[in-house]
Amino acid sequence: MNDHTGFLDIFPRSELFADIEEGKLPDVHSYGRQCAYEPGVALFREGDPADKSFFVLKGRIKLTKLHPEGRETIVRYINPGEMTAAVSVFRERNYPVTAEAIETSEVIAFDRETMLEVMRAYPQVAINLLGIVVERLENVQSRYLEMQVERVEQRIARSLLRIMKQSGRKTDEGILIDFRLSRKDLADYTGTTLYTVSRILSSWEQRGWIATGRERIIVSDPHSLVAFAETG
Amino acid sequence: MNDHTGFLDIFPRSELFADIEEGKLPDVHSYGRQCAYEPGVALFREGDPADKSFFVLKGRIKLTKLHPEGRETIVRYINPGEMTAAVSVFRERNYPVTAEAIETSEVIAFDRETMLEVMRAYPQVAINLLGIVVERLENVQSRYLEMQVERVEQRIARSLLRIMKQSGRKTDEGILIDFRLSRKDLADYTGTTLYTVSRILSSWEQRGWIATGRERIIVSDPHSLVAFAETG
DNA sequence: CGCTCTATTGATAAACCTCAAATACAGTGG
DNA sequence: CCACTGTATTTGAGGTTTATCAATAGAGCG
């Protein structure tokens, strides 16, 4: 097994190197610099000049966007095997979001030149990356649309299901959201307040759809939740 | 003047062929098939299999997204020199939006294979396209954030300014939105109702910030509107 | 145990939507 | 040029959703 396939082992879920012949894979790992981040530490902040992009090896990263008036929105969670800021790097720009570790995380950082070099040498990497970005665009567009036409309760249901799919882990009590997720976090993610989230989660808990704890949610009856999200 | 520079002349605002040496430009024009669309005619509909992407030569295209419950949301307007569905084509997917001409429009259609072929041969095209998609992603993310933290009046102000920048034309009365834009359109764009939009536009008209007519808006005092959008 | 951070819950108010009805406007055909 | 028709817009009244404020309870941690 050579360096290249080793790289693929590290990023099993990465679509970035799909459709490239084994022998022709770029040796990206040797270019990158591995770093570790503790919870609460920012990889980069909104507005910083974008000079690096990151592969998440371990842990979990939270992307947030700040509004001038102070409120923040959670844009997305980045899981192991996924990449963030891969694109801000191409345009000499600033990061449009803040990336913060919410668990002890290990990432590999790539600089602008490396990314461009790899993409010019391996157009398929650029094409794959395009696919990833498009998917994210569609994701945000869906959330945007939901925000317009759906009531808060439905939006929370949908968001919880989305997070569950992305970061859930099966247990015997149901599907556990596998990281600290407070009422405030969920509120920032769905564009509401922690009070409303609390009320709604309580009502779901009474109905037996979920089980909650401090910064912890288990979806015990995903089916009902899906049904609710679809029909209102 | 050869075909390539001619192509660039037609698409002055397109970034797709930036950073490529003159002599090495792909002869994309010869691949594409030119078509004309009358107002109200759809280039493609949400859910149709995505098999073509489009360059807008002339006219204006409206992208809308349908919600299961029947309401429709305007996602974006596409101007001459811009491209749409460039991305849906990469993934064998369905169009996520409906594209409809709102003026008599001329476009060039490219199929999936052509796009991929061009991008493999000219990685810079893929990189440029990536930039365009990222810009759109950031745009949607900003609107998503606005939607969460801002009140309707502020959102309408911001959206009107955005549309103004994208499609405004200077007149002696102010900056005219250069196409039919109804209260309903603006409501769908900002996620509110036509009644609310009507009330708000009326109040702005009284303050002298704008002048309105049937499906027509002129921003006579952009400065005040910007100030309002920023501060609330 | 005391401290801090998170969550719950009730009361109140604001923002916004919905419905209804009237009015203004643009285009059409006489 | 004018009346007609269909659509767009305005405006009011009333209701719903959800935010805001305030006070309390619970969880984790040293």
Short mmCIF file of N, CA and C in Angstrom, two decimals, chain B residues 30 46 50 57 61 64 66 74-75 88 102 104 106 110 116 132 137 140 152-153 159 165 202 205 211 223 228:
data_model
loop_
_atom_site.label_atom_id
_atom_site.label_comp_id
_atom_site.label_asym_id
_atom_site.label_seq_id
_atom_site.Cartn_x
_atom_site.Cartn_y
_atom_site.Cartn_z
N SER B 30 -18.73 27.04 -30.22
CA SER B 30 -19.05 26.10 -31.29
C SER B 30 -19.74 24.85 -30.73
N GLU B 46 -38.17 22.73 -12.27
CA GLU B 46 -37.71 22.04 -11.08
C GLU B 46 -38.12 20.58 -11.15
N ALA B 50 -31.48 17.19 -15.07
CA ALA B 50 -30.60 18.27 -15.50
C ALA B 50 -29.65 17.77 -16.57
N LEU B 57 -27.44 35.19 -23.14
CA LEU B 57 -26.89 36.18 -24.06
C LEU B 57 -27.64 37.50 -23.93
N ILE B 61 -33.53 35.90 -16.86
CA ILE B 61 -34.12 34.63 -16.44
C ILE B 61 -34.41 34.69 -14.95
N THR B 64 -36.86 30.07 -9.81
CA THR B 64 -37.80 29.92 -8.70
C THR B 64 -37.77 28.50 -8.17
N LEU B 66 -40.15 25.74 -5.93
CA LEU B 66 -41.51 25.48 -5.49
C LEU B 66 -41.51 24.77 -4.15
N ILE B 74 -38.60 33.11 -5.27
CA ILE B 74 -37.62 33.50 -6.27
C ILE B 74 -36.23 33.34 -5.68
N VAL B 75 -35.44 32.51 -6.31
CA VAL B 75 -34.11 32.23 -5.78
C VAL B 75 -33.10 33.25 -6.29
N SER B 88 -25.73 22.07 -11.88
CA SER B 88 -26.64 20.92 -11.78
C SER B 88 -26.17 19.83 -12.73
N ILE B 102 -38.17 36.01 -18.22
CA ILE B 102 -39.12 37.07 -17.89
C ILE B 102 -39.04 38.20 -18.91
N THR B 104 -37.88 38.55 -23.36
CA THR B 104 -37.45 37.77 -24.51
C THR B 104 -35.95 37.55 -24.38
N GLU B 106 -32.21 35.26 -25.17
CA GLU B 106 -31.43 34.33 -25.99
C GLU B 106 -30.35 33.69 -25.13
N PHE B 110 -25.47 24.17 -23.14
CA PHE B 110 -24.37 23.21 -23.16
C PHE B 110 -24.82 21.93 -22.47
N LEU B 116 -17.95 18.94 -18.99
CA LEU B 116 -16.89 18.15 -18.35
C LEU B 116 -15.64 18.12 -19.22
N ILE B 132 -17.43 31.04 -8.88
CA ILE B 132 -18.79 31.54 -9.09
C ILE B 132 -19.76 30.86 -8.13
N LEU B 137 -22.95 30.69 -3.07
CA LEU B 137 -23.13 30.06 -1.75
C LEU B 137 -23.08 31.13 -0.67
N VAL B 140 -26.28 33.20 -0.68
CA VAL B 140 -27.41 32.53 -0.04
C VAL B 140 -27.21 32.50 1.47
N VAL B 152 -38.77 41.99 8.84
CA VAL B 152 -39.20 42.00 7.45
C VAL B 152 -38.81 43.29 6.73
N GLU B 153 -39.03 44.43 7.38
CA GLU B 153 -38.79 45.70 6.71
C GLU B 153 -37.32 45.83 6.30
N SER B 159 -33.02 43.42 0.22
CA SER B 159 -33.27 42.71 -1.02
C SER B 159 -33.47 43.67 -2.18
N LYS B 165 -28.73 46.70 -7.29
CA LYS B 165 -27.32 46.58 -7.71
C LYS B 165 -27.18 45.64 -8.88
N SER B 202 -45.28 51.53 0.63
CA SER B 202 -46.06 52.77 0.76
C SER B 202 -45.39 53.73 1.75
N GLU B 205 -42.43 55.25 0.30
CA GLU B 205 -42.76 56.22 -0.74
C GLU B 205 -43.11 57.56 -0.09
N ALA B 211 -40.05 55.57 -5.48
CA ALA B 211 -41.27 55.88 -6.22
C ALA B 211 -41.73 54.57 -6.84
N HIS B 223 -29.37 56.15 -0.61
CA HIS B 223 -28.57 56.38 0.59
C HIS B 223 -29.38 56.13 1.87
N PHE B 228 -31.01 52.63 6.33
CA PHE B 228 -32.05 51.89 7.03
C PHE B 228 -31.73 50.39 7.09
#
